[in-house]
Amino acid sequence: MVKTIANAAALAVATWLLSDITLTGSSTGNKVWTLILVALIFGVVNVIVKPVVKLLSFPLFILTLGLITLVVNALMLLLTSWLAGKFDLAFHVDGFWTAVLGGLIVSIVSWALHMILPDED
């Protein structure tokens, strides 16, 4: 639950900083629930899809000295946006480069929040 809240907060920061990552809703409560649901989707994508993509891109990881991680994070954010659309959630990432910057923001904010928040153990 703590990870989901941290991801939701990180996604909120990305939507606040980047105009091409949109979160629409009729009320603040609606936006909060949408963020929590999108954070759950983002968590599932990161648990299921990201390890497979990282394994398949391992040679590129070595070749680019880890910079491919930015592309992988962007793809996970774009996949989350696509899935959110399929679930009729009002969250959208417009474009690859927006996703790269958004993925970087989400990674930094998530890391900072995980340093502050207690572990789930």
Coordinates of N, CA, C and O in Angstrom, one line a residue:
M1 N 0.8 -1.2 0.0 CA 0.0 0.0 0.0 C 0.9 1.3 0.0 O 0.5 2.2 -0.7
V2 N 2.0 1.2 0.7 CA 2.9 2.4 0.8 C 3.5 2.6 -0.6 O 3.6 3.8 -1.0
K3 N 3.8 1.6 -1.3 CA 4.4 1.7 -2.7 C 3.4 2.3 -3.6 O 3.7 3.2 -4.4
T4 N 2.1 1.9 -3.5 CA 1.1 2.5 -4.3 C 0.9 4.0 -4.1 O 0.7 4.7 -5.0
I5 N 0.9 4.4 -2.8 CA 0.7 5.8 -2.5 C 1.9 6.6 -3.0 O 1.8 7.7 -3.5
A6 N 3.1 6.0 -2.8 CA 4.3 6.7 -3.3 C 4.3 6.8 -4.9 O 4.6 7.9 -5.4
N7 N 3.9 5.8 -5.5 CA 3.7 5.8 -7.0 C 2.7 6.9 -7.4 O 2.8 7.6 -8.4
A8 N 1.6 6.9 -6.7 CA 0.5 7.9 -7.0 C 1.0 9.3 -6.8 O 0.8 10.2 -7.6
A9 N 1.8 9.5 -5.7 CA 2.4 10.8 -5.5 C 3.4 11.2 -6.6 O 3.4 12.3 -7.1
A10 N 4.2 10.2 -7.0 CA 5.2 10.5 -8.1 C 4.5 10.8 -9.4 O 4.9 11.7 -10.1
L11 N 3.4 10.1 -9.7 CA 2.6 10.4 -10.9 C 2.0 11.7 -10.8 O 1.9 12.4 -11.8
A12 N 1.5 12.1 -9.6 CA 0.9 13.4 -9.4 C 1.9 14.5 -9.7 O 1.6 15.5 -10.3
V13 N 3.1 14.3 -9.2 CA 4.2 15.3 -9.5 C 4.5 15.4 -11.0 O 4.6 16.5 -11.5
A14 N 4.5 14.3 -11.7 CA 4.8 14.3 -13.1 C 3.6 15.0 -13.8 O 3.9 15.8 -14.8
T15 N 2.4 14.8 -13.4 CA 1.3 15.5 -14.1 C 1.3 17.0 -13.8 O 0.9 17.8 -14.6
W16 N 1.8 17.4 -12.6 CA 1.9 18.8 -12.2 C 3.0 19.5 -13.0 O 2.8 20.6 -13.4
L17 N 4.1 18.8 -13.2 CA 5.3 19.4 -13.9 C 5.2 19.4 -15.4 O 5.8 20.3 -16.0
L18 N 4.6 18.4 -16.0 CA 4.5 18.2 -17.4 C 3.1 18.4 -18.0 O 2.2 17.7 -17.6
S19 N 3.0 19.4 -18.9 CA 1.6 19.6 -19.4 C 1.1 18.5 -20.3 O -0.1 18.4 -20.5
D20 N 2.0 17.7 -20.9 CA 1.6 16.6 -21.8 C 1.3 15.3 -21.0 O 1.0 14.3 -21.7
I21 N 1.4 15.3 -19.7 CA 0.8 14.2 -18.9 C -0.4 14.8 -18.3 O -0.3 15.6 -17.4
T22 N -1.6 14.2 -18.7 CA -2.8 14.8 -18.2 C -3.6 13.9 -17.3 O -3.6 12.7 -17.5
L23 N -4.2 14.5 -16.3 CA -5.1 13.8 -15.4 C -6.3 14.7 -15.3 O -6.3 15.8 -14.8
T24 N -7.4 14.2 -15.8 CA -8.7 15.0 -15.8 C -9.7 14.3 -14.9 O -9.7 13.1 -14.7
G25 N -10.5 15.1 -14.4 CA -11.6 14.6 -13.5 C -12.5 15.7 -13.1 O -12.1 16.9 -13.1
S26 N -13.7 15.3 -12.6 CA -14.7 16.4 -12.2 C -14.4 17.0 -10.9 O -14.9 18.1 -10.6
S27 N -13.7 16.2 -10.0 CA -13.4 16.8 -8.7 C -12.1 16.3 -8.2 O -11.4 15.4 -8.8
T28 N -11.6 16.9 -7.1 CA -10.3 16.4 -6.6 C -10.4 15.0 -6.1 O -9.4 14.2 -6.3
G29 N -11.4 14.6 -5.5 CA -11.6 13.2 -5.1 C -11.5 12.2 -6.2 O -10.9 11.2 -6.1
N30 N -12.2 12.6 -7.3 CA -12.1 11.8 -8.5 C -10.7 11.7 -9.1 O -10.3 10.6 -9.5
K31 N -10.0 12.8 -9.1 CA -8.6 12.7 -9.5 C -7.7 11.9 -8.6 O -6.8 11.1 -9.1
V32 N -7.9 11.9 -7.3 CA -7.2 11.1 -6.4 C -7.4 9.6 -6.6 O -6.4 8.9 -6.6
W33 N -8.7 9.3 -6.8 CA -9.0 7.8 -7.0 C -8.4 7.4 -8.4 O -7.9 6.3 -8.5
T34 N -8.4 8.3 -9.4 CA -7.8 7.9 -10.7 C -6.3 7.7 -10.5 O -5.8 6.8 -11.0
L35 N -5.7 8.6 -9.7 CA -4.2 8.5 -9.5 C -3.9 7.2 -8.8 O -2.9 6.5 -9.1
I36 N -4.7 6.8 -7.8 CA -4.5 5.6 -7.1 C -4.6 4.4 -8.0 O -3.8 3.4 -8.0
L37 N -5.7 4.4 -8.8 CA -5.9 3.3 -9.8 C -4.8 3.2 -10.8 O -4.3 2.1 -11.2
V38 N -4.3 4.4 -11.3 CA -3.2 4.4 -12.3 C -1.9 3.9 -11.6 O -1.2 3.2 -12.2
A39 N -1.7 4.3 -10.3 CA -0.6 3.8 -9.6 C -0.6 2.3 -9.5 O 0.5 1.7 -9.5
L40 N -1.8 1.7 -9.2 CA -1.9 0.3 -9.2 C -1.5 -0.4 -10.5 O -0.8 -1.4 -10.6
I41 N -2.0 0.2 -11.6 CA -1.7 -0.3 -12.9 C -0.2 -0.2 -13.2 O 0.5 -1.1 -13.7
F42 N 0.4 1.0 -12.8 CA 1.8 1.2 -13.0 C 2.6 0.2 -12.2 O 3.6 -0.3 -12.7
G43 N 2.2 -0.1 -11.0 CA 2.9 -1.1 -10.2 C 2.8 -2.5 -10.8 O 3.8 -3.2 -10.8
V44 N 1.6 -2.9 -11.3 CA 1.5 -4.2 -12.0 C 2.4 -4.2 -13.2 O 3.1 -5.3 -13.5
V45 N 2.4 -3.2 -14.0 CA 3.2 -3.1 -15.2 C 4.7 -3.3 -14.8 O 5.5 -4.0 -15.4
N46 N 5.1 -2.6 -13.7 CA 6.5 -2.7 -13.3 C 6.9 -4.0 -12.7 O 8.0 -4.4 -12.8
V47 N 5.9 -4.7 -12.2 CA 6.2 -6.1 -11.6 C 6.2 -7.1 -12.7 O 7.0 -8.0 -12.6
I48 N 5.3 -7.0 -13.6 CA 5.1 -8.1 -14.6 C 5.9 -7.8 -15.9 O 6.7 -8.7 -16.4
V49 N 5.8 -6.7 -16.5 CA 6.4 -6.4 -17.8 C 7.8 -5.9 -17.7 O 8.6 -6.4 -18.5
K50 N 8.1 -5.1 -16.8 CA 9.4 -4.4 -16.8 C 10.6 -5.4 -16.6 O 11.6 -5.3 -17.3
P51 N 10.5 -6.5 -15.8 CA 11.6 -7.4 -15.7 C 11.9 -8.2 -17.1 O 13.0 -8.4 -17.4
V52 N 10.8 -8.5 -17.8 CA 11.0 -9.1 -19.1 C 11.6 -8.2 -20.1 O 12.6 -8.6 -20.8
V53 N 11.2 -6.9 -20.1 CA 11.8 -5.9 -21.0 C 13.3 -5.7 -20.6 O 14.2 -5.6 -21.5
K54 N 13.6 -5.6 -19.3 CA 14.9 -5.4 -18.9 C 15.8 -6.6 -19.3 O 17.0 -6.4 -19.7
L55 N 15.3 -7.8 -19.2 CA 16.1 -9.0 -19.5 C 16.4 -9.0 -21.0 O 17.5 -9.2 -21.4
L56 N 15.3 -8.7 -21.8 CA 15.5 -8.7 -23.3 C 16.4 -7.5 -23.7 O 17.1 -7.6 -24.8
S57 N 16.5 -6.4 -23.0 CA 17.3 -5.3 -23.4 C 18.7 -5.3 -22.6 O 19.4 -4.3 -22.7
F58 N 19.0 -6.4 -22.0 CA 20.3 -6.4 -21.2 C 21.5 -6.1 -22.1 O 22.3 -5.3 -21.6
P59 N 21.6 -6.6 -23.3 CA 22.8 -6.2 -24.1 C 22.8 -4.7 -24.4 O 23.9 -4.1 -24.4
L60 N 21.6 -4.1 -24.6 CA 21.6 -2.6 -24.8 C 21.9 -1.9 -23.5 O 22.5 -0.8 -23.5
F61 N 21.6 -2.5 -22.4 CA 21.9 -1.9 -21.0 C 23.4 -1.8 -20.9 O 24.0 -0.8 -20.5
I62 N 24.1 -2.9 -21.3 CA 25.6 -2.9 -21.2 C 26.2 -1.9 -22.2 O 27.1 -1.1 -21.9
L63 N 25.7 -1.9 -23.4 CA 26.2 -1.1 -24.5 C 26.0 0.4 -24.2 O 26.9 1.2 -24.5
T64 N 24.9 0.8 -23.6 CA 24.6 2.2 -23.3 C 24.9 2.6 -21.9 O 24.6 3.7 -21.5
L65 N 25.6 1.7 -21.2 CA 26.0 2.0 -19.8 C 24.8 2.4 -18.9 O 24.9 3.2 -18.0
G66 N 23.7 1.7 -19.2 CA 22.5 1.9 -18.3 C 21.5 3.0 -18.8 O 20.4 3.1 -18.2
L67 N 21.8 3.7 -19.8 CA 20.9 4.8 -20.3 C 19.6 4.2 -20.9 O 18.6 4.9 -20.9
I68 N 19.7 3.0 -21.3 CA 18.5 2.4 -21.9 C 17.4 2.3 -20.8 O 16.2 2.2 -21.1
T69 N 17.7 2.4 -19.5 CA 16.8 2.4 -18.5 C 15.8 3.5 -18.6 O 14.6 3.4 -18.3
L70 N 16.2 4.7 -19.1 CA 15.3 5.8 -19.3 C 14.3 5.4 -20.4 O 13.1 5.8 -20.2
V71 N 14.7 4.7 -21.4 CA 13.7 4.3 -22.4 C 12.8 3.2 -21.9 O 11.6 3.3 -22.2
V72 N 13.3 2.3 -21.1 CA 12.4 1.3 -20.5 C 11.4 1.9 -19.6 O 10.2 1.6 -19.6
N73 N 11.8 2.9 -18.8 CA 10.9 3.6 -17.9 C 9.8 4.3 -18.7 O 8.6 4.4 -18.3
A74 N 10.2 5.0 -19.8 CA 9.3 5.7 -20.7 C 8.3 4.7 -21.3 O 7.1 5.0 -21.3
L75 N 8.7 3.6 -21.7 CA 7.8 2.6 -22.3 C 6.8 2.1 -21.2 O 5.7 1.8 -21.5
M76 N 7.3 1.9 -20.0 CA 6.4 1.4 -18.9 C 5.3 2.5 -18.6 O 4.1 2.2 -18.4
L77 N 5.7 3.8 -18.7 CA 4.8 4.9 -18.5 C 3.8 5.0 -19.6 O 2.6 5.2 -19.4
L78 N 4.2 4.8 -20.9 CA 3.3 4.8 -22.0 C 2.4 3.6 -22.0 O 1.2 3.7 -22.3
L79 N 2.9 2.4 -21.5 CA 2.0 1.3 -21.4 C 0.9 1.5 -20.3 O -0.2 1.2 -20.5
T80 N 1.3 2.1 -19.2 CA 0.4 2.5 -18.2 C -0.7 3.4 -18.7 O -1.9 3.3 -18.4
S81 N -0.2 4.4 -19.5 CA -1.2 5.4 -20.1 C -2.2 4.6 -21.0 O -3.4 4.9 -20.9
W82 N -1.7 3.7 -21.8 CA -2.5 3.0 -22.7 C -3.5 2.1 -21.9 O -4.7 2.1 -22.2
L83 N -3.0 1.4 -20.9 CA -3.9 0.6 -20.1 C -5.0 1.4 -19.3 O -6.1 1.0 -19.2
A84 N -4.5 2.6 -18.8 CA -5.5 3.5 -18.2 C -6.6 3.9 -19.1 O -7.8 3.9 -18.7
G85 N -6.3 4.1 -20.4 CA -7.3 4.4 -21.4 C -8.2 3.2 -21.6 O -9.5 3.4 -21.7
K86 N -7.7 2.0 -21.6 CA -8.5 0.8 -21.7 C -9.5 0.6 -20.5 O -10.6 0.1 -20.7
F87 N -9.1 1.1 -19.4 CA -9.9 1.0 -18.2 C -10.7 2.3 -18.0 O -11.3 2.5 -16.9
D88 N -10.7 3.1 -19.0 CA -11.5 4.4 -19.0 C -11.1 5.3 -17.8 O -12.0 5.9 -17.2
L89 N -9.8 5.4 -17.5 CA -9.3 6.3 -16.5 C -8.7 7.5 -17.2 O -8.1 7.4 -18.3
A90 N -8.9 8.6 -16.6 CA -8.6 9.9 -17.3 C -7.1 10.3 -17.0 O -6.8 11.3 -16.4
F91 N -6.2 9.4 -17.5 CA -4.8 9.7 -17.4 C -4.1 9.4 -18.7 O -4.4 8.4 -19.3
H92 N -3.4 10.4 -19.2 CA -2.8 10.2 -20.6 C -1.4 10.8 -20.7 O -1.2 11.9 -20.2
V93 N -0.5 10.1 -21.3 CA 0.8 10.6 -21.6 C 0.9 10.8 -23.1 O 0.7 9.9 -23.8
D94 N 1.2 12.0 -23.5 CA 1.2 12.4 -24.9 C 2.6 12.4 -25.4 O 3.3 13.4 -25.3
G95 N 3.1 11.3 -26.0 CA 4.4 11.3 -26.7 C 5.5 10.6 -26.0 O 5.5 10.5 -24.7
F96 N 6.4 10.1 -26.8 CA 7.6 9.4 -26.2 C 8.5 10.2 -25.3 O 8.9 9.8 -24.3
W97 N 8.8 11.4 -25.8 CA 9.8 12.3 -25.1 C 9.2 12.8 -23.8 O 9.9 12.9 -22.8
T98 N 7.9 13.0 -23.8 CA 7.2 13.3 -22.6 C 7.3 12.2 -21.6 O 7.5 12.3 -20.4
A99 N 7.1 10.9 -22.1 CA 7.2 9.8 -21.3 C 8.6 9.6 -20.7 O 8.8 9.1 -19.6
V100 N 9.6 9.9 -21.5 CA 11.0 9.8 -21.0 C 11.2 10.8 -19.8 O 11.7 10.4 -18.8
L101 N 10.8 12.0 -20.0 CA 10.9 13.0 -18.9 C 10.0 12.6 -17.7 O 10.4 12.7 -16.6
G102 N 8.8 12.2 -18.0 CA 7.9 11.7 -17.0 C 8.4 10.5 -16.2 O 8.3 10.5 -15.0
G103 N 9.0 9.6 -16.9 CA 9.6 8.4 -16.3 C 10.7 8.8 -15.4 O 10.9 8.3 -14.3
L104 N 11.5 9.8 -15.8 CA 12.6 10.3 -15.0 C 12.1 10.9 -13.7 O 12.6 10.7 -12.6
I105 N 11.1 11.8 -13.9 CA 10.5 12.4 -12.7 C 9.9 11.4 -11.7 O 10.1 11.5 -10.5
V106 N 9.1 10.5 -12.3 CA 8.5 9.4 -11.4 C 9.6 8.6 -10.7 O 9.4 8.3 -9.5
S107 N 10.6 8.3 -11.4 CA 11.7 7.5 -10.7 C 12.4 8.3 -9.6 O 12.6 7.8 -8.5
I108 N 12.6 9.6 -9.8 CA 13.3 10.4 -8.8 C 12.4 10.6 -7.6 O 12.8 10.4 -6.4
V109 N 11.1 10.9 -7.9 CA 10.2 11.2 -6.8 C 9.9 9.9 -6.0 O 9.8 9.9 -4.8
S110 N 9.7 8.8 -6.7 CA 9.5 7.5 -6.1 C 10.7 7.1 -5.2 O 10.5 6.6 -4.0
W111 N 11.9 7.3 -5.7 CA 13.1 7.0 -4.9 C 13.1 7.8 -3.6 O 13.3 7.3 -2.5
A112 N 12.8 9.1 -3.8 CA 12.9 10.0 -2.6 C 11.8 9.6 -1.6 O 12.1 9.6 -0.4
L113 N 10.6 9.3 -2.1 CA 9.5 8.9 -1.1 C 9.8 7.6 -0.5 O 9.5 7.4 0.7
H114 N 10.4 6.6 -1.2 CA 10.8 5.4 -0.6 C 11.9 5.5 0.5 O 12.0 4.7 1.4
M115 N 12.7 6.5 0.3 CA 13.7 6.8 1.3 C 13.1 7.3 2.6 O 13.6 7.1 3.7
I116 N 12.0 8.1 2.5 CA 11.3 8.7 3.6 C 10.3 7.8 4.3 O 10.3 7.7 5.5
L117 N 9.5 7.1 3.4 CA 8.4 6.3 4.0 C 9.0 5.0 4.5 O 10.0 4.4 4.0
P118 N 8.3 4.4 5.5 CA 8.7 3.1 6.0 C 8.5 2.0 5.1 O 7.7 2.0 4.2
D119 N 9.3 0.9 5.3 CA 9.2 -0.3 4.5 C 7.9 -1.0 4.8 O 7.3 -0.8 5.9
E120 N 7.4 -1.9 3.9 CA 6.2 -2.6 4.2 C 6.4 -3.9 5.0 O 5.4 -4.6 5.3
D121 N 7.6 -4.2 5.4 CA 7.9 -5.4 6.1 C 7.2 -5.5 7.4 O 7.0 -4.7 8.2

